[in-house]
């Protein structure tokens, strides 16, 4: 087989995979809750393709953020302000060892909630940069962040 033909076959195979994924993502927008729950339990970021209704469904979002805390960014604004959801997200990021900072996607109110911020900085000191200005100057919060990551001191106010 010529190298040009092999390259064409590889390009066609790659394009086919891309198209299949795009069709799947489009289908996910119209899928029932059970299908979306199954998908986000394996790939939390798939929440981005769910319907707006399901992005506002607490059960679906909790499953997604328990798989990948940074999936919080795709949740409804209401759920970004739900303390249970945000705590699940910031705690999951640490469990998976990811460097993502789910606190960044939380509501402004929860970025100013000491319990939520302490949970986040205890797992990732760098999350201090996502905390409210008031909590960036809070001694307990800053010490927790610095104990987890010495470079977090740069984020303190």
mmCIF file of C-alpha atoms in Angstrom:
data_model
loop_
_atom_site.group_PDB
_atom_site.id
_atom_site.type_symbol
_atom_site.label_atom_id
_atom_site.label_comp_id
_atom_site.label_asym_id
_atom_site.label_seq_id
_atom_site.Cartn_x
_atom_site.Cartn_y
_atom_site.Cartn_z
ATOM 1 C CA UNK A 1 0.000 0.000 0.000
ATOM 2 C CA UNK A 2 1.368 3.391 -0.908
ATOM 3 C CA UNK A 3 2.137 5.878 1.826
ATOM 4 C CA UNK A 4 -0.315 8.366 0.289
ATOM 5 C CA UNK A 5 -3.123 5.802 0.440
ATOM 6 C CA UNK A 6 -2.254 4.887 4.033
ATOM 7 C CA UNK A 7 -2.224 8.575 4.991
ATOM 8 C CA UNK A 8 -5.649 9.025 3.354
ATOM 9 C CA UNK A 9 -7.030 6.041 5.258
ATOM 10 C CA UNK A 10 -5.698 7.448 8.524
ATOM 11 C CA UNK A 11 -7.235 10.845 7.788
ATOM 12 C CA UNK A 12 -10.606 9.250 6.951
ATOM 13 C CA UNK A 13 -10.519 7.151 10.139
ATOM 14 C CA UNK A 14 -9.710 10.225 12.224
ATOM 15 C CA UNK A 15 -12.455 12.288 10.573
ATOM 16 C CA UNK A 16 -14.916 9.443 11.161
ATOM 17 C CA UNK A 17 -14.063 9.342 14.889
ATOM 18 C CA UNK A 18 -14.484 13.105 15.153
ATOM 19 C CA UNK A 19 -17.859 12.995 13.417
ATOM 20 C CA UNK A 20 -19.022 10.096 15.595
ATOM 21 C CA UNK A 21 -18.094 12.049 18.728
ATOM 22 C CA UNK A 22 -19.918 15.144 17.447
ATOM 23 C CA UNK A 23 -23.045 13.089 16.739
ATOM 24 C CA UNK A 24 -22.827 11.569 20.225
ATOM 25 C CA UNK A 25 -22.478 15.023 21.807
ATOM 26 C CA UNK A 26 -25.486 16.290 19.876
ATOM 27 C CA UNK A 27 -27.527 13.239 20.883
ATOM 28 C CA UNK A 28 -26.579 13.786 24.520
ATOM 29 C CA UNK A 29 -28.360 17.160 24.468
ATOM 30 C CA UNK A 30 -31.621 15.337 23.804
ATOM 31 C CA UNK A 31 -30.984 12.201 25.846
ATOM 32 C CA UNK A 32 -33.057 11.210 28.849
ATOM 33 C CA UNK A 33 -31.683 11.729 32.340
ATOM 34 C CA UNK A 34 -30.663 8.064 32.756
ATOM 35 C CA UNK A 35 -28.419 8.191 29.679
ATOM 36 C CA UNK A 36 -26.800 11.455 30.805
ATOM 37 C CA UNK A 37 -26.267 10.073 34.322
ATOM 38 C CA UNK A 38 -24.432 7.077 32.879
ATOM 39 C CA UNK A 39 -22.258 9.277 30.673
ATOM 40 C CA UNK A 40 -21.331 11.862 33.336
ATOM 41 C CA UNK A 41 -20.539 9.106 35.837
ATOM 42 C CA UNK A 42 -17.723 8.077 33.485
ATOM 43 C CA UNK A 43 -16.880 11.448 31.946
ATOM 44 C CA UNK A 44 -17.910 14.361 34.161
ATOM 45 C CA UNK A 45 -17.012 16.906 31.479
ATOM 46 C CA UNK A 46 -19.776 15.458 29.289
ATOM 47 C CA UNK A 47 -22.085 17.642 31.374
ATOM 48 C CA UNK A 48 -21.210 20.384 28.883
ATOM 49 C CA UNK A 49 -23.334 18.562 26.272
ATOM 50 C CA UNK A 50 -26.354 17.919 28.501
ATOM 51 C CA UNK A 51 -29.551 19.899 28.130
ATOM 52 C CA UNK A 52 -29.917 23.089 30.143
ATOM 53 C CA UNK A 53 -32.569 21.306 32.189
ATOM 54 C CA UNK A 54 -30.144 18.556 33.198
ATOM 55 C CA UNK A 55 -27.353 21.056 33.911
ATOM 56 C CA UNK A 56 -29.754 22.324 36.558
ATOM 57 C CA UNK A 57 -30.583 18.868 37.909
ATOM 58 C CA UNK A 58 -28.780 18.431 41.225
ATOM 59 C CA UNK A 59 -28.514 14.638 40.915
ATOM 60 C CA UNK A 60 -26.913 14.851 37.461
ATOM 61 C CA UNK A 61 -24.512 17.608 38.476
ATOM 62 C CA UNK A 62 -23.462 15.825 41.676
ATOM 63 C CA UNK A 63 -22.641 12.705 39.664
ATOM 64 C CA UNK A 64 -20.644 14.807 37.191
ATOM 65 C CA UNK A 65 -18.642 16.740 39.813
ATOM 66 C CA UNK A 66 -17.972 13.557 41.761
ATOM 67 C CA UNK A 67 -16.336 12.214 38.602
ATOM 68 C CA UNK A 68 -14.556 15.483 37.755
ATOM 69 C CA UNK A 69 -14.850 18.474 40.072
ATOM 70 C CA UNK A 70 -14.146 20.924 37.283
ATOM 71 C CA UNK A 71 -17.407 19.861 35.605
ATOM 72 C CA UNK A 72 -18.917 22.424 37.980
ATOM 73 C CA UNK A 73 -18.226 25.025 35.297
ATOM 74 C CA UNK A 74 -21.037 23.514 33.188
ATOM 75 C CA UNK A 75 -23.646 23.434 35.963
ATOM 76 C CA UNK A 76 -26.496 25.914 36.155
ATOM 77 C CA UNK A 77 -25.843 29.153 38.014
ATOM 78 C CA UNK A 78 -28.200 27.959 40.729
ATOM 79 C CA UNK A 79 -26.140 24.830 41.357
ATOM 80 C CA UNK A 80 -22.875 26.770 41.289
ATOM 81 C CA UNK A 81 -24.356 28.414 44.367
ATOM 82 C CA UNK A 82 -25.358 25.143 46.045
ATOM 83 C CA UNK A 83 -22.980 24.453 48.916
ATOM 84 C CA UNK A 84 -23.345 20.651 48.727
ATOM 85 C CA UNK A 85 -22.509 20.629 45.010
ATOM 86 C CA UNK A 86 -19.532 22.975 45.371
ATOM 87 C CA UNK A 87 -18.112 21.055 48.338
ATOM 88 C CA UNK A 88 -18.393 17.824 46.332
ATOM 89 C CA UNK A 89 -16.555 19.489 43.446
ATOM 90 C CA UNK A 90 -13.669 20.933 45.480
ATOM 91 C CA UNK A 91 -13.259 17.688 47.412
ATOM 92 C CA UNK A 92 -13.298 15.567 44.247
ATOM 93 C CA UNK A 93 -10.568 17.558 42.578
ATOM 94 C CA UNK A 94 -8.301 16.621 45.460
ATOM 95 C CA UNK A 95 -9.286 12.952 45.414
ATOM 96 C CA UNK A 96 -8.378 12.664 41.741
ATOM 97 C CA UNK A 97 -5.155 14.590 42.281
ATOM 98 C CA UNK A 98 -6.049 17.077 39.591
ATOM 99 C CA UNK A 99 -4.692 20.579 39.765
ATOM 100 C CA UNK A 100 -8.028 22.081 38.763
ATOM 101 C CA UNK A 101 -9.592 24.569 41.079
ATOM 102 C CA UNK A 102 -13.326 23.972 41.090
ATOM 103 C CA UNK A 103 -13.743 26.888 43.494
ATOM 104 C CA UNK A 104 -13.202 29.137 40.473
ATOM 105 C CA UNK A 105 -16.603 28.052 39.119
ATOM 106 C CA UNK A 106 -18.522 28.466 42.376
ATOM 107 C CA UNK A 107 -20.831 31.390 42.954
ATOM 108 C CA UNK A 108 -19.340 34.567 44.371
ATOM 109 C CA UNK A 109 -21.235 33.879 47.586
ATOM 110 C CA UNK A 110 -19.574 30.476 48.026
ATOM 111 C CA UNK A 111 -16.162 31.875 47.113
ATOM 112 C CA UNK A 112 -16.702 33.931 50.244
ATOM 113 C CA UNK A 113 -17.906 31.001 52.386
ATOM 114 C CA UNK A 114 -15.141 30.087 54.814
ATOM 115 C CA UNK A 115 -16.106 26.392 55.054
ATOM 116 C CA UNK A 116 -16.048 25.986 51.264
ATOM 117 C CA UNK A 117 -12.818 27.919 50.830
ATOM 118 C CA UNK A 118 -11.074 25.990 53.617
ATOM 119 C CA UNK A 119 -12.102 22.711 51.969
ATOM 120 C CA UNK A 120 -10.687 23.946 48.664
ATOM 121 C CA UNK A 121 -7.373 25.300 49.986
ATOM 122 C CA UNK A 122 -6.809 22.269 52.209
ATOM 123 C CA UNK A 123 -6.725 20.214 48.996
ATOM 124 C CA UNK A 124 -5.135 22.787 46.699
ATOM 125 C CA UNK A 125 -3.492 25.836 48.217
ATOM 126 C CA UNK A 126 -3.598 27.530 44.824
ATOM 127 C CA UNK A 127 -7.381 27.720 45.149
ATOM 128 C CA UNK A 128 -6.785 30.722 47.422
ATOM 129 C CA UNK A 129 -6.714 32.866 44.281
ATOM 130 C CA UNK A 130 -10.395 31.963 43.731
ATOM 131 C CA UNK A 131 -11.496 32.948 47.232
ATOM 132 C CA UNK A 132 -13.134 36.263 48.037
ATOM 133 C CA UNK A 133 -10.823 39.155 48.800
ATOM 134 C CA UNK A 134 -11.906 39.008 52.439
ATOM 135 C CA UNK A 135 -10.928 35.340 52.774
ATOM 136 C CA UNK A 136 -7.651 35.908 50.910
ATOM 137 C CA UNK A 137 -6.772 38.044 53.928
ATOM 138 C CA UNK A 138 -8.135 35.625 56.543
ATOM 139 C CA UNK A 139 -5.290 34.238 58.670
ATOM 140 C CA UNK A 140 -6.802 30.738 59.072
ATOM 141 C CA UNK A 141 -7.524 30.403 55.356
ATOM 142 C CA UNK A 142 -4.113 31.698 54.290
ATOM 143 C CA UNK A 143 -2.308 29.384 56.735
ATOM 144 C CA UNK A 144 -4.269 26.387 55.448
ATOM 145 C CA UNK A 145 -3.445 27.329 51.858
ATOM 146 C CA UNK A 146 0.249 27.865 52.576
ATOM 147 C CA UNK A 147 0.464 24.590 54.527
ATOM 148 C CA UNK A 148 -0.837 22.812 51.440
ATOM 149 C CA UNK A 149 1.190 24.820 48.927
ATOM 150 C CA UNK A 150 3.843 27.323 49.985
ATOM 151 C CA UNK A 151 3.373 29.306 46.789
ATOM 152 C CA UNK A 152 -0.194 30.132 47.852
ATOM 153 C CA UNK A 153 1.234 33.016 49.896
ATOM 154 C CA UNK A 154 1.544 34.929 46.627
ATOM 155 C CA UNK A 155 -2.278 34.870 46.378
ATOM 156 C CA UNK A 156 -2.891 36.259 49.872
ATOM 157 C CA UNK A 157 -4.008 39.835 50.271
#
